[in-house]
Amino acid sequence: MPKALWLLVVAMVINVTGASFLWPLNAIIIHQELGRSLTAAGFILMLNAGAGVIGNLIGGRLFDKIGAYKTMLISIVVTTISATILAFYHSYYFYMFLLMGLGFGSGMMFPAMYALAGSLWPAGGRKPFNAMYVAQNVGVALGTALVGVVASIKLTHVFTANAGMYALLLIFVAIAFRKMSAQSNQATTLNVFEQKTPLRNNYRIHALMLLSVAFFICWVAYTQWQANVSVHTQSLGIPLQQYSLFWTVNGLMIVFAQPIVTWFIKKGRLSLKAQMVVGVIIFMASYLVLAEAKMFTGFLVAMIILTLGEMFVWPAVPTIANDLAPKGKEGFYQGIVNSVSTGGKMIGPLLGGILVDFYSMTVLIYVLLGMFLIALMFLSKYDSPLKKMIHQQNQLNTSN
């Protein structure tokens, strides 16, 4: 693995460790500390994710235009300023607007990091994206292991820890990436609507959109663990420290079990499409267990199964986006898939909060199971536009 990619992996670990001081507790802080309903908590998290969607798209385009270093610096400055103010002022409205700032800054950062990973090791195939995925989960494991300790002293100390990690990230990126020669190729156009290929004939985008629907649904379901499941565990008397342990297990399991999953994928010769289908089916199994969970062990089993599912799905999507992207558009394509995942984070907590407030946790889970079936339908068809493109190219070559 190239040295520059190792530096990027370290940056990702610091980034996610800092973020992990806050995101597992957002719904709990809004619901318990600020005294708002789950629907209100879902609305604030929706604003946070909505800002992230905008950040994703802008970050992807900036990567193609000005390169990774400047894009990452801009994004980290935004997150550091937002996190620092939040450490001092975290009343309801400050929380709302500063969480939007954090969402926007983080949103800019992720597509730049993933596009840079692909450009630093173009011959690596899935490997650079697997490395970034594992790095994310090292950060999740570290952050969530520490958040229980920090929150047990005082819940609002998590804001200070969050700001401190972003400040560290800013210093690291400013120094480590300053002389990095790897730059993204500038895009010749700003977006797909300005390309020479008409949108109706842009089969790469068609495939990406079909894939994105399935990816969006998976994230709508996954974010329930960060929002409504967290509050549900509290209502069942499961301590905050045990809830944070779920995410520590999630992160550690990915770090140590990802090589086993990678071996299984290679041994089974699973295509990226098959890899995602297997992951979605495992997701469904985890939510069936979650529907019956009443004690810590039940939730832990559901989390372990959920983690297996994400190890199949999450690394596959940026890999497919990188494969689909025309040269010079890698940032834009990564921006799309990252904005889709952030869109799932935007809709998920609000949808879940409404269903739990008006119906029950069980109703929410069975709605999600139905959505997973829709995701499987879209996954089964996502590569159809590519087959059509290959068929047309073969016909053109034959006629010539």
mmCIF file of C-alpha atoms in Angstrom:
data_model
loop_
_atom_site.group_PDB
_atom_site.id
_atom_site.type_symbol
_atom_site.label_atom_id
_atom_site.label_comp_id
_atom_site.label_asym_id
_atom_site.label_seq_id
_atom_site.Cartn_x
_atom_site.Cartn_y
_atom_site.Cartn_z
ATOM 1 C CA MET A 1 0.000 0.000 0.000
ATOM 2 C CA PRO A 2 1.490 3.421 -0.940
ATOM 3 C CA LYS A 3 2.876 5.560 1.911
ATOM 4 C CA ALA A 4 0.552 8.428 1.001
ATOM 5 C CA LEU A 5 -2.441 6.101 1.425
ATOM 6 C CA TRP A 6 -1.215 5.196 4.924
ATOM 7 C CA LEU A 7 -1.245 8.915 5.783
ATOM 8 C CA LEU A 8 -4.796 9.124 4.443
ATOM 9 C CA VAL A 9 -5.769 6.119 6.574
ATOM 10 C CA VAL A 10 -4.407 7.874 9.692
ATOM 11 C CA ALA A 11 -6.359 11.020 8.787
ATOM 12 C CA MET A 12 -9.536 8.965 8.441
ATOM 13 C CA VAL A 13 -8.969 7.336 11.853
ATOM 14 C CA ILE A 14 -8.550 10.748 13.543
ATOM 15 C CA ASN A 15 -11.595 12.140 11.702
ATOM 16 C CA VAL A 16 -13.943 9.308 12.652
ATOM 17 C CA THR A 17 -12.627 9.059 16.219
ATOM 18 C CA GLY A 18 -13.571 12.708 16.719
ATOM 19 C CA ALA A 19 -16.968 12.306 15.089
ATOM 20 C CA SER A 20 -17.664 9.200 17.204
ATOM 21 C CA PHE A 21 -17.679 11.284 20.362
ATOM 22 C CA LEU A 22 -20.888 12.888 19.152
ATOM 23 C CA TRP A 23 -22.978 10.931 16.647
ATOM 24 C CA PRO A 24 -23.907 7.962 18.910
ATOM 25 C CA LEU A 25 -25.251 10.404 21.498
ATOM 26 C CA ASN A 26 -27.007 13.014 19.354
ATOM 27 C CA ALA A 27 -30.504 11.582 19.779
ATOM 28 C CA ILE A 28 -29.953 10.956 23.497
ATOM 29 C CA ILE A 29 -28.651 14.509 24.076
ATOM 30 C CA ILE A 30 -31.542 16.073 22.140
ATOM 31 C CA HIS A 31 -34.142 13.853 23.816
ATOM 32 C CA GLN A 32 -32.819 13.804 27.398
ATOM 33 C CA GLU A 33 -30.582 16.862 27.881
ATOM 34 C CA LEU A 34 -32.552 19.275 25.690
ATOM 35 C CA GLY A 35 -35.960 17.738 26.487
ATOM 36 C CA ARG A 36 -37.192 17.347 22.898
ATOM 37 C CA SER A 37 -39.246 14.550 21.311
ATOM 38 C CA LEU A 38 -37.834 11.802 19.077
ATOM 39 C CA THR A 39 -39.478 13.509 16.102
ATOM 40 C CA ALA A 40 -37.672 16.765 17.003
ATOM 41 C CA ALA A 41 -34.422 14.822 17.381
ATOM 42 C CA GLY A 42 -35.011 13.257 13.965
ATOM 43 C CA PHE A 43 -35.622 16.718 12.482
ATOM 44 C CA ILE A 44 -32.310 18.091 13.817
ATOM 45 C CA LEU A 45 -30.446 15.034 12.576
ATOM 46 C CA MET A 46 -32.172 15.521 9.223
ATOM 47 C CA LEU A 47 -30.837 19.090 9.040
ATOM 48 C CA ASN A 48 -27.366 17.805 9.947
ATOM 49 C CA ALA A 49 -27.506 15.193 7.195
ATOM 50 C CA GLY A 50 -29.088 17.625 4.708
ATOM 51 C CA ALA A 51 -26.101 19.938 5.168
ATOM 52 C CA GLY A 52 -23.948 16.852 4.682
ATOM 53 C CA VAL A 53 -25.601 16.083 1.327
ATOM 54 C CA ILE A 54 -24.735 19.579 0.090
ATOM 55 C CA GLY A 55 -21.220 19.184 1.489
ATOM 56 C CA ASN A 56 -20.781 15.832 -0.289
ATOM 57 C CA LEU A 57 -21.661 17.270 -3.682
ATOM 58 C CA ILE A 58 -19.530 20.383 -3.196
ATOM 59 C CA GLY A 59 -16.612 18.342 -1.826
ATOM 60 C CA GLY A 60 -16.689 15.964 -4.786
ATOM 61 C CA ARG A 61 -16.698 18.817 -7.289
ATOM 62 C CA LEU A 62 -13.955 20.692 -5.432
ATOM 63 C CA PHE A 63 -11.783 17.575 -5.514
ATOM 64 C CA ASP A 64 -12.075 17.504 -9.309
ATOM 65 C CA LYS A 65 -11.375 21.251 -9.561
ATOM 66 C CA ILE A 66 -8.779 22.154 -6.895
ATOM 67 C CA GLY A 67 -7.496 18.785 -5.648
ATOM 68 C CA ALA A 68 -7.680 16.860 -2.405
ATOM 69 C CA TYR A 69 -5.414 18.964 -0.163
ATOM 70 C CA LYS A 70 -7.303 22.251 -0.447
ATOM 71 C CA THR A 71 -10.692 20.511 -0.321
ATOM 72 C CA MET A 72 -9.761 18.638 2.856
ATOM 73 C CA LEU A 73 -8.347 21.755 4.519
ATOM 74 C CA ILE A 74 -11.502 23.776 3.801
ATOM 75 C CA SER A 75 -13.734 21.005 5.138
ATOM 76 C CA ILE A 76 -11.705 20.487 8.321
ATOM 77 C CA VAL A 77 -11.627 24.232 9.062
ATOM 78 C CA VAL A 78 -15.451 24.284 8.835
ATOM 79 C CA THR A 79 -15.836 21.263 11.157
ATOM 80 C CA THR A 80 -13.235 22.530 13.649
ATOM 81 C CA ILE A 81 -14.873 25.963 13.962
ATOM 82 C CA SER A 82 -18.351 24.397 14.349
ATOM 83 C CA ALA A 83 -17.146 21.859 16.933
ATOM 84 C CA THR A 84 -15.249 24.496 18.941
ATOM 85 C CA ILE A 85 -18.275 26.809 19.197
ATOM 86 C CA LEU A 86 -20.463 23.806 20.111
ATOM 87 C CA ALA A 87 -18.102 22.980 22.993
ATOM 88 C CA PHE A 88 -19.022 26.332 24.580
ATOM 89 C CA TYR A 89 -22.610 26.840 23.402
ATOM 90 C CA HIS A 90 -24.902 23.812 23.143
ATOM 91 C CA SER A 91 -28.403 25.072 23.791
ATOM 92 C CA TYR A 92 -31.129 23.833 21.428
ATOM 93 C CA TYR A 93 -30.736 26.370 18.608
ATOM 94 C CA PHE A 94 -26.941 26.456 18.810
ATOM 95 C CA TYR A 95 -27.024 22.658 18.680
ATOM 96 C CA MET A 96 -29.233 22.728 15.602
ATOM 97 C CA PHE A 97 -27.154 25.181 13.560
ATOM 98 C CA LEU A 98 -23.723 23.958 14.644
ATOM 99 C CA LEU A 99 -24.680 20.357 13.887
ATOM 100 C CA MET A 100 -25.472 21.590 10.378
ATOM 101 C CA GLY A 101 -21.968 23.099 10.216
ATOM 102 C CA LEU A 102 -20.462 19.786 11.300
ATOM 103 C CA GLY A 103 -22.559 17.948 8.720
ATOM 104 C CA PHE A 104 -21.496 20.301 5.921
ATOM 105 C CA GLY A 105 -17.793 20.108 6.777
ATOM 106 C CA SER A 106 -17.773 16.337 7.210
ATOM 107 C CA GLY A 107 -19.772 15.988 4.015
ATOM 108 C CA MET A 108 -17.092 17.847 2.050
ATOM 109 C CA MET A 109 -14.346 15.698 3.540
ATOM 110 C CA PHE A 110 -15.503 12.147 2.771
ATOM 111 C CA PRO A 111 -15.770 12.226 -1.051
ATOM 112 C CA ALA A 112 -12.375 13.960 -1.223
ATOM 113 C CA MET A 113 -10.813 11.253 0.959
ATOM 114 C CA TYR A 114 -12.371 8.375 -0.977
ATOM 115 C CA ALA A 115 -11.567 9.867 -4.391
ATOM 116 C CA LEU A 116 -7.989 10.485 -3.243
ATOM 117 C CA ALA A 117 -7.718 6.874 -2.029
ATOM 118 C CA GLY A 118 -8.660 5.618 -5.486
ATOM 119 C CA SER A 119 -6.224 7.977 -7.229
ATOM 120 C CA LEU A 120 -3.332 7.110 -4.883
ATOM 121 C CA TRP A 121 -3.588 3.388 -5.672
ATOM 122 C CA PRO A 122 -5.419 3.030 -9.009
ATOM 123 C CA ALA A 123 -4.184 -0.549 -9.468
ATOM 124 C CA GLY A 124 -5.432 -1.557 -6.021
ATOM 125 C CA GLY A 125 -9.021 -2.339 -7.071
ATOM 126 C CA ARG A 126 -11.088 -2.824 -3.918
ATOM 127 C CA LYS A 127 -8.057 -2.587 -1.596
ATOM 128 C CA PRO A 128 -7.823 1.209 -1.091
ATOM 129 C CA PHE A 129 -11.545 1.397 -0.326
ATOM 130 C CA ASN A 130 -11.350 -1.573 2.047
ATOM 131 C CA ALA A 131 -8.447 0.202 3.781
ATOM 132 C CA MET A 132 -10.494 3.395 4.161
ATOM 133 C CA TYR A 133 -13.466 1.415 5.440
ATOM 134 C CA VAL A 134 -11.331 -0.365 8.049
ATOM 135 C CA ALA A 135 -9.779 2.995 9.028
ATOM 136 C CA GLN A 136 -13.264 4.414 9.584
ATOM 137 C CA ASN A 137 -14.063 1.592 11.924
ATOM 138 C CA VAL A 138 -10.816 1.842 13.851
ATOM 139 C CA GLY A 139 -12.033 5.386 14.520
ATOM 140 C CA VAL A 140 -15.492 4.119 15.485
ATOM 141 C CA ALA A 141 -13.964 1.593 17.894
ATOM 142 C CA LEU A 142 -11.666 4.175 19.505
ATOM 143 C CA GLY A 143 -14.261 6.930 19.674
ATOM 144 C CA THR A 144 -17.111 4.851 21.035
ATOM 145 C CA ALA A 145 -14.833 3.134 23.566
ATOM 146 C CA LEU A 146 -13.806 6.562 24.879
ATOM 147 C CA VAL A 147 -17.230 8.218 24.658
ATOM 148 C CA GLY A 148 -18.668 6.021 27.403
ATOM 149 C CA VAL A 149 -15.838 7.094 29.722
ATOM 150 C CA VAL A 150 -16.130 10.786 28.811
ATOM 151 C CA ALA A 151 -19.948 10.822 29.036
ATOM 152 C CA SER A 152 -19.890 9.055 32.404
ATOM 153 C CA ILE A 153 -17.943 12.038 33.822
ATOM 154 C CA LYS A 154 -20.265 14.587 32.238
ATOM 155 C CA LEU A 155 -22.340 14.115 29.104
ATOM 156 C CA THR A 156 -21.501 17.529 27.635
ATOM 157 C CA HIS A 157 -17.746 16.802 27.808
ATOM 158 C CA VAL A 158 -18.205 14.941 24.512
ATOM 159 C CA PHE A 159 -18.392 18.333 22.769
ATOM 160 C CA THR A 160 -14.915 19.269 23.993
ATOM 161 C CA ALA A 161 -13.482 15.884 22.964
ATOM 162 C CA ASN A 162 -15.079 16.255 19.529
ATOM 163 C CA ALA A 163 -13.550 19.727 19.018
ATOM 164 C CA GLY A 164 -10.122 18.566 20.213
ATOM 165 C CA MET A 165 -9.962 15.715 17.700
ATOM 166 C CA TYR A 166 -10.940 17.966 14.784
ATOM 167 C CA ALA A 167 -8.210 20.449 15.798
ATOM 168 C CA LEU A 168 -5.721 17.561 15.809
ATOM 169 C CA LEU A 169 -6.954 16.480 12.367
ATOM 170 C CA LEU A 170 -6.486 20.006 11.007
ATOM 171 C CA ILE A 171 -2.856 20.092 12.181
ATOM 172 C CA PHE A 172 -2.132 16.585 10.845
ATOM 173 C CA VAL A 173 -3.603 17.208 7.381
ATOM 174 C CA ALA A 174 -1.948 20.651 7.074
ATOM 175 C CA ILE A 175 1.467 19.084 7.740
ATOM 176 C CA ALA A 176 1.232 15.559 6.293
ATOM 177 C CA PHE A 177 -0.512 16.398 3.014
ATOM 178 C CA ARG A 178 1.162 19.718 2.222
ATOM 179 C CA LYS A 179 3.753 18.214 -0.105
ATOM 180 C CA MET A 180 1.623 15.399 -1.442
ATOM 181 C CA SER A 181 2.061 15.312 -5.198
ATOM 182 C CA ALA A 182 -0.944 13.128 -5.891
ATOM 183 C CA GLN A 183 -3.659 15.395 -7.238
ATOM 184 C CA SER A 184 -6.928 14.500 -8.850
ATOM 185 C CA ASN A 185 -7.262 15.154 -12.541
ATOM 186 C CA GLN A 186 -9.405 18.198 -13.123
ATOM 187 C CA ALA A 187 -12.783 17.449 -14.564
ATOM 188 C CA THR A 188 -13.532 18.837 -17.972
ATOM 189 C CA THR A 189 -17.126 19.519 -16.991
ATOM 190 C CA LEU A 190 -18.906 20.446 -13.804
ATOM 191 C CA ASN A 191 -21.698 17.915 -13.776
ATOM 192 C CA VAL A 192 -23.380 15.188 -15.735
ATOM 193 C CA PHE A 193 -25.853 17.587 -17.315
ATOM 194 C CA GLU A 194 -22.996 19.428 -19.067
ATOM 195 C CA GLN A 195 -21.379 16.308 -20.520
ATOM 196 C CA LYS A 196 -21.489 15.613 -24.219
ATOM 197 C CA THR A 197 -23.361 12.354 -23.645
ATOM 198 C CA PRO A 198 -27.089 13.069 -23.163
ATOM 199 C CA LEU A 199 -28.316 12.049 -19.715
ATOM 200 C CA ARG A 200 -30.741 9.506 -21.208
ATOM 201 C CA ASN A 201 -27.764 7.728 -22.822
ATOM 202 C CA ASN A 202 -25.382 8.074 -19.878
ATOM 203 C CA TYR A 203 -25.540 4.446 -18.776
ATOM 204 C CA ARG A 204 -22.869 4.901 -16.107
ATOM 205 C CA ILE A 205 -25.070 7.430 -14.313
ATOM 206 C CA HIS A 206 -28.123 5.191 -14.781
ATOM 207 C CA ALA A 207 -26.276 2.325 -13.077
ATOM 208 C CA LEU A 208 -25.086 4.617 -10.296
ATOM 209 C CA MET A 209 -28.638 5.858 -9.668
ATOM 210 C CA LEU A 210 -30.055 2.326 -9.393
ATOM 211 C CA LEU A 211 -27.250 1.388 -7.017
ATOM 212 C CA SER A 212 -27.864 4.580 -5.048
ATOM 213 C CA VAL A 213 -31.493 3.692 -4.319
ATOM 214 C CA ALA A 214 -30.410 0.455 -2.629
ATOM 215 C CA PHE A 215 -27.579 2.250 -0.811
ATOM 216 C CA PHE A 216 -29.997 4.925 0.409
ATOM 217 C CA ILE A 217 -32.390 2.330 1.844
ATOM 218 C CA CYS A 218 -29.562 0.548 3.656
ATOM 219 C CA TRP A 219 -28.529 3.810 5.317
ATOM 220 C CA VAL A 220 -32.110 4.698 6.290
ATOM 221 C CA ALA A 221 -32.185 1.412 8.202
ATOM 222 C CA TYR A 222 -28.661 1.631 9.585
ATOM 223 C CA THR A 223 -29.151 5.102 11.110
ATOM 224 C CA GLN A 224 -31.915 3.765 13.347
ATOM 225 C CA TRP A 225 -29.147 2.346 15.529
ATOM 226 C CA GLN A 226 -27.701 5.834 15.973
ATOM 227 C CA ALA A 227 -31.075 7.482 16.610
ATOM 228 C CA ASN A 228 -34.123 5.497 17.683
ATOM 229 C CA VAL A 229 -32.453 2.266 18.808
ATOM 230 C CA SER A 230 -30.205 4.298 21.128
ATOM 231 C CA VAL A 231 -33.240 5.850 22.845
ATOM 232 C CA HIS A 232 -35.064 2.479 22.825
ATOM 233 C CA THR A 233 -32.196 0.816 24.710
ATOM 234 C CA GLN A 234 -32.328 3.606 27.297
ATOM 235 C CA SER A 235 -36.063 3.019 27.786
ATOM 236 C CA LEU A 236 -35.334 -0.667 28.461
ATOM 237 C CA GLY A 237 -32.837 0.273 31.173
ATOM 238 C CA ILE A 238 -29.662 -0.533 29.240
ATOM 239 C CA PRO A 239 -26.951 1.880 30.504
ATOM 240 C CA LEU A 240 -25.297 4.394 28.185
ATOM 241 C CA GLN A 241 -21.938 2.691 28.648
ATOM 242 C CA GLN A 242 -23.390 -0.584 27.342
ATOM 243 C CA TYR A 243 -24.954 1.184 24.359
ATOM 244 C CA SER A 244 -21.573 2.725 23.447
ATOM 245 C CA LEU A 245 -20.105 -0.796 23.751
ATOM 246 C CA PHE A 246 -22.263 -1.893 20.786
ATOM 247 C CA TRP A 247 -20.335 0.532 18.575
ATOM 248 C CA THR A 248 -17.003 -0.471 20.054
ATOM 249 C CA VAL A 249 -17.805 -4.086 19.151
ATOM 250 C CA ASN A 250 -18.906 -2.886 15.700
ATOM 251 C CA GLY A 251 -15.609 -1.108 15.064
ATOM 252 C CA LEU A 252 -13.331 -3.804 16.486
ATOM 253 C CA MET A 253 -15.180 -6.548 14.654
ATOM 254 C CA ILE A 254 -14.692 -4.763 11.327
ATOM 255 C CA VAL A 255 -10.991 -4.195 11.984
ATOM 256 C CA PHE A 256 -10.316 -7.840 12.844
ATOM 257 C CA ALA A 257 -12.959 -9.646 10.765
ATOM 258 C CA GLN A 258 -12.650 -7.686 7.496
ATOM 259 C CA PRO A 259 -9.746 -9.895 6.281
ATOM 260 C CA ILE A 260 -11.955 -12.953 6.846
ATOM 261 C CA VAL A 261 -14.833 -11.386 4.901
ATOM 262 C CA THR A 262 -12.410 -10.390 2.122
ATOM 263 C CA TRP A 263 -11.106 -13.975 1.989
ATOM 264 C CA PHE A 264 -14.694 -15.283 1.794
ATOM 265 C CA ILE A 265 -15.510 -12.895 -1.068
ATOM 266 C CA LYS A 266 -12.408 -13.979 -2.981
ATOM 267 C CA LYS A 267 -12.962 -17.674 -2.248
ATOM 268 C CA GLY A 268 -16.575 -17.451 -3.355
ATOM 269 C CA ARG A 269 -15.570 -15.304 -6.339
ATOM 270 C CA LEU A 270 -18.360 -12.889 -5.487
ATOM 271 C CA SER A 271 -18.860 -10.009 -7.876
ATOM 272 C CA LEU A 272 -19.448 -6.588 -6.354
ATOM 273 C CA LYS A 273 -23.148 -7.037 -7.124
ATOM 274 C CA ALA A 274 -23.309 -10.427 -5.378
ATOM 275 C CA GLN A 275 -21.322 -8.996 -2.471
ATOM 276 C CA MET A 276 -23.959 -6.307 -1.956
ATOM 277 C CA VAL A 277 -26.892 -8.718 -2.266
ATOM 278 C CA VAL A 278 -25.385 -10.972 0.422
ATOM 279 C CA GLY A 279 -24.873 -7.922 2.642
ATOM 280 C CA VAL A 280 -28.483 -6.752 2.327
ATOM 281 C CA ILE A 281 -29.786 -10.229 3.200
ATOM 282 C CA ILE A 282 -27.586 -10.228 6.316
ATOM 283 C CA PHE A 283 -28.949 -6.763 7.182
ATOM 284 C CA MET A 284 -32.470 -8.216 7.064
ATOM 285 C CA ALA A 285 -31.459 -11.010 9.442
ATOM 286 C CA SER A 286 -30.062 -8.467 11.926
ATOM 287 C CA TYR A 287 -33.334 -6.522 12.017
ATOM 288 C CA LEU A 288 -35.338 -9.693 12.553
ATOM 289 C CA VAL A 289 -33.207 -10.306 15.662
ATOM 290 C CA LEU A 290 -33.581 -6.648 16.692
ATOM 291 C CA ALA A 291 -37.382 -6.959 16.540
ATOM 292 C CA GLU A 292 -37.238 -9.512 19.380
ATOM 293 C CA ALA A 293 -34.413 -7.960 21.424
ATOM 294 C CA LYS A 294 -35.297 -6.941 24.966
ATOM 295 C CA MET A 295 -31.966 -7.355 26.794
ATOM 296 C CA PHE A 296 -28.340 -6.356 26.204
ATOM 297 C CA THR A 297 -27.387 -9.736 24.721
ATOM 298 C CA GLY A 298 -30.193 -9.580 22.132
ATOM 299 C CA PHE A 299 -29.083 -6.136 20.955
ATOM 300 C CA LEU A 300 -25.464 -7.295 20.888
ATOM 301 C CA VAL A 301 -26.315 -10.259 18.641
ATOM 302 C CA ALA A 302 -28.279 -7.943 16.334
ATOM 303 C CA MET A 303 -25.283 -5.565 16.179
ATOM 304 C CA ILE A 304 -22.872 -8.407 15.358
ATOM 305 C CA ILE A 305 -25.087 -9.540 12.461
ATOM 306 C CA LEU A 306 -25.547 -5.918 11.324
ATOM 307 C CA THR A 307 -21.770 -5.493 11.291
ATOM 308 C CA LEU A 308 -21.329 -8.566 9.091
ATOM 309 C CA GLY A 309 -23.816 -7.069 6.652
ATOM 310 C CA GLU A 310 -22.104 -3.702 6.468
ATOM 311 C CA MET A 311 -18.731 -5.370 5.828
ATOM 312 C CA PHE A 312 -20.207 -6.659 2.569
ATOM 313 C CA VAL A 313 -22.108 -3.518 1.537
ATOM 314 C CA TRP A 314 -20.214 -0.384 2.611
ATOM 315 C CA PRO A 315 -16.819 -1.018 0.909
ATOM 316 C CA ALA A 316 -18.483 -2.193 -2.318
ATOM 317 C CA VAL A 317 -20.276 1.077 -3.097
ATOM 318 C CA PRO A 318 -17.285 3.474 -3.374
ATOM 319 C CA THR A 319 -15.451 0.760 -5.330
ATOM 320 C CA ILE A 320 -18.304 0.565 -7.846
ATOM 321 C CA ALA A 321 -18.481 4.371 -8.018
ATOM 322 C CA ASN A 322 -14.751 4.525 -8.741
ATOM 323 C CA ASP A 323 -15.103 1.864 -11.462
ATOM 324 C CA LEU A 324 -18.031 3.695 -13.062
ATOM 325 C CA ALA A 325 -16.426 7.159 -12.979
ATOM 326 C CA PRO A 326 -14.945 8.530 -16.224
ATOM 327 C CA LYS A 327 -11.400 9.857 -15.836
ATOM 328 C CA GLY A 328 -11.413 13.207 -14.080
ATOM 329 C CA LYS A 329 -14.879 12.650 -12.571
ATOM 330 C CA GLU A 330 -13.882 10.443 -9.629
ATOM 331 C CA GLY A 331 -14.646 13.158 -7.077
ATOM 332 C CA PHE A 332 -18.052 13.843 -8.581
ATOM 333 C CA TYR A 333 -19.067 10.165 -8.520
ATOM 334 C CA GLN A 334 -17.816 9.734 -4.944
ATOM 335 C CA GLY A 335 -19.746 12.885 -4.061
ATOM 336 C CA ILE A 336 -22.926 11.303 -5.399
ATOM 337 C CA VAL A 337 -22.654 8.061 -3.404
ATOM 338 C CA ASN A 338 -21.588 9.926 -0.261
ATOM 339 C CA SER A 339 -24.514 12.329 -0.637
ATOM 340 C CA VAL A 340 -26.833 9.332 -1.018
ATOM 341 C CA SER A 341 -25.543 7.775 2.216
ATOM 342 C CA THR A 342 -25.894 11.139 3.945
ATOM 343 C CA GLY A 343 -29.413 11.446 2.515
ATOM 344 C CA GLY A 344 -30.218 8.127 4.189
ATOM 345 C CA LYS A 345 -28.874 9.551 7.442
ATOM 346 C CA MET A 346 -31.074 12.603 6.857
ATOM 347 C CA ILE A 347 -34.348 10.761 6.273
ATOM 348 C CA GLY A 348 -33.715 7.762 8.550
ATOM 349 C CA PRO A 349 -33.912 9.384 12.011
ATOM 350 C CA LEU A 350 -36.948 11.518 11.090
ATOM 351 C CA LEU A 351 -38.846 8.604 9.501
ATOM 352 C CA GLY A 352 -37.942 6.344 12.411
ATOM 353 C CA GLY A 353 -38.838 8.964 15.004
ATOM 354 C CA ILE A 354 -42.287 9.504 13.463
ATOM 355 C CA LEU A 355 -43.000 5.752 13.249
ATOM 356 C CA VAL A 356 -41.867 5.147 16.844
ATOM 357 C CA ASP A 357 -43.733 8.195 18.229
ATOM 358 C CA PHE A 358 -47.001 7.326 16.466
ATOM 359 C CA TYR A 359 -46.764 3.527 16.348
ATOM 360 C CA SER A 360 -43.961 1.462 17.889
ATOM 361 C CA MET A 361 -40.411 0.235 17.483
ATOM 362 C CA THR A 362 -41.731 -3.040 16.098
ATOM 363 C CA VAL A 363 -43.658 -1.271 13.321
ATOM 364 C CA LEU A 364 -40.508 0.644 12.389
ATOM 365 C CA ILE A 365 -38.473 -2.549 12.091
ATOM 366 C CA TYR A 366 -41.009 -4.285 9.831
ATOM 367 C CA VAL A 367 -41.246 -1.198 7.608
ATOM 368 C CA LEU A 368 -37.467 -1.361 7.248
ATOM 369 C CA LEU A 369 -37.619 -5.062 6.331
ATOM 370 C CA GLY A 370 -40.039 -4.204 3.527
ATOM 371 C CA MET A 371 -37.665 -1.488 2.333
ATOM 372 C CA PHE A 372 -34.793 -3.983 2.218
ATOM 373 C CA LEU A 373 -36.823 -6.070 -0.260
ATOM 374 C CA ILE A 374 -37.069 -2.985 -2.494
ATOM 375 C CA ALA A 375 -33.289 -2.533 -2.163
ATOM 376 C CA LEU A 376 -32.742 -6.099 -3.385
ATOM 377 C CA MET A 377 -34.929 -5.401 -6.434
ATOM 378 C CA PHE A 378 -32.834 -2.358 -7.401
ATOM 379 C CA LEU A 379 -29.574 -4.219 -6.804
ATOM 380 C CA SER A 380 -30.684 -7.008 -9.113
ATOM 381 C CA LYS A 381 -31.084 -4.461 -11.935
ATOM 382 C CA TYR A 382 -28.320 -1.929 -11.256
ATOM 383 C CA ASP A 383 -25.909 -3.364 -13.848
ATOM 384 C CA SER A 384 -28.533 -3.612 -16.612
ATOM 385 C CA PRO A 385 -27.594 -0.174 -18.069
ATOM 386 C CA LEU A 386 -23.946 -1.277 -18.241
ATOM 387 C CA LYS A 387 -24.917 -4.420 -20.146
ATOM 388 C CA LYS A 388 -26.902 -2.238 -22.531
ATOM 389 C CA MET A 389 -23.870 0.047 -22.990
ATOM 390 C CA ILE A 390 -21.592 -2.939 -23.728
ATOM 391 C CA HIS A 391 -24.145 -4.352 -26.170
ATOM 392 C CA GLN A 392 -24.328 -1.046 -28.061
ATOM 393 C CA GLN A 393 -20.531 -0.801 -28.171
ATOM 394 C CA ASN A 394 -20.301 -4.339 -29.554
ATOM 395 C CA GLN A 395 -22.868 -3.518 -32.225
ATOM 396 C CA LEU A 396 -20.930 -0.381 -33.144
ATOM 397 C CA ASN A 397 -17.661 -2.315 -33.361
ATOM 398 C CA THR A 398 -19.312 -4.995 -35.517
ATOM 399 C CA SER A 399 -20.738 -2.421 -37.926
ATOM 400 C CA ASN A 400 -17.310 -0.813 -38.253
#
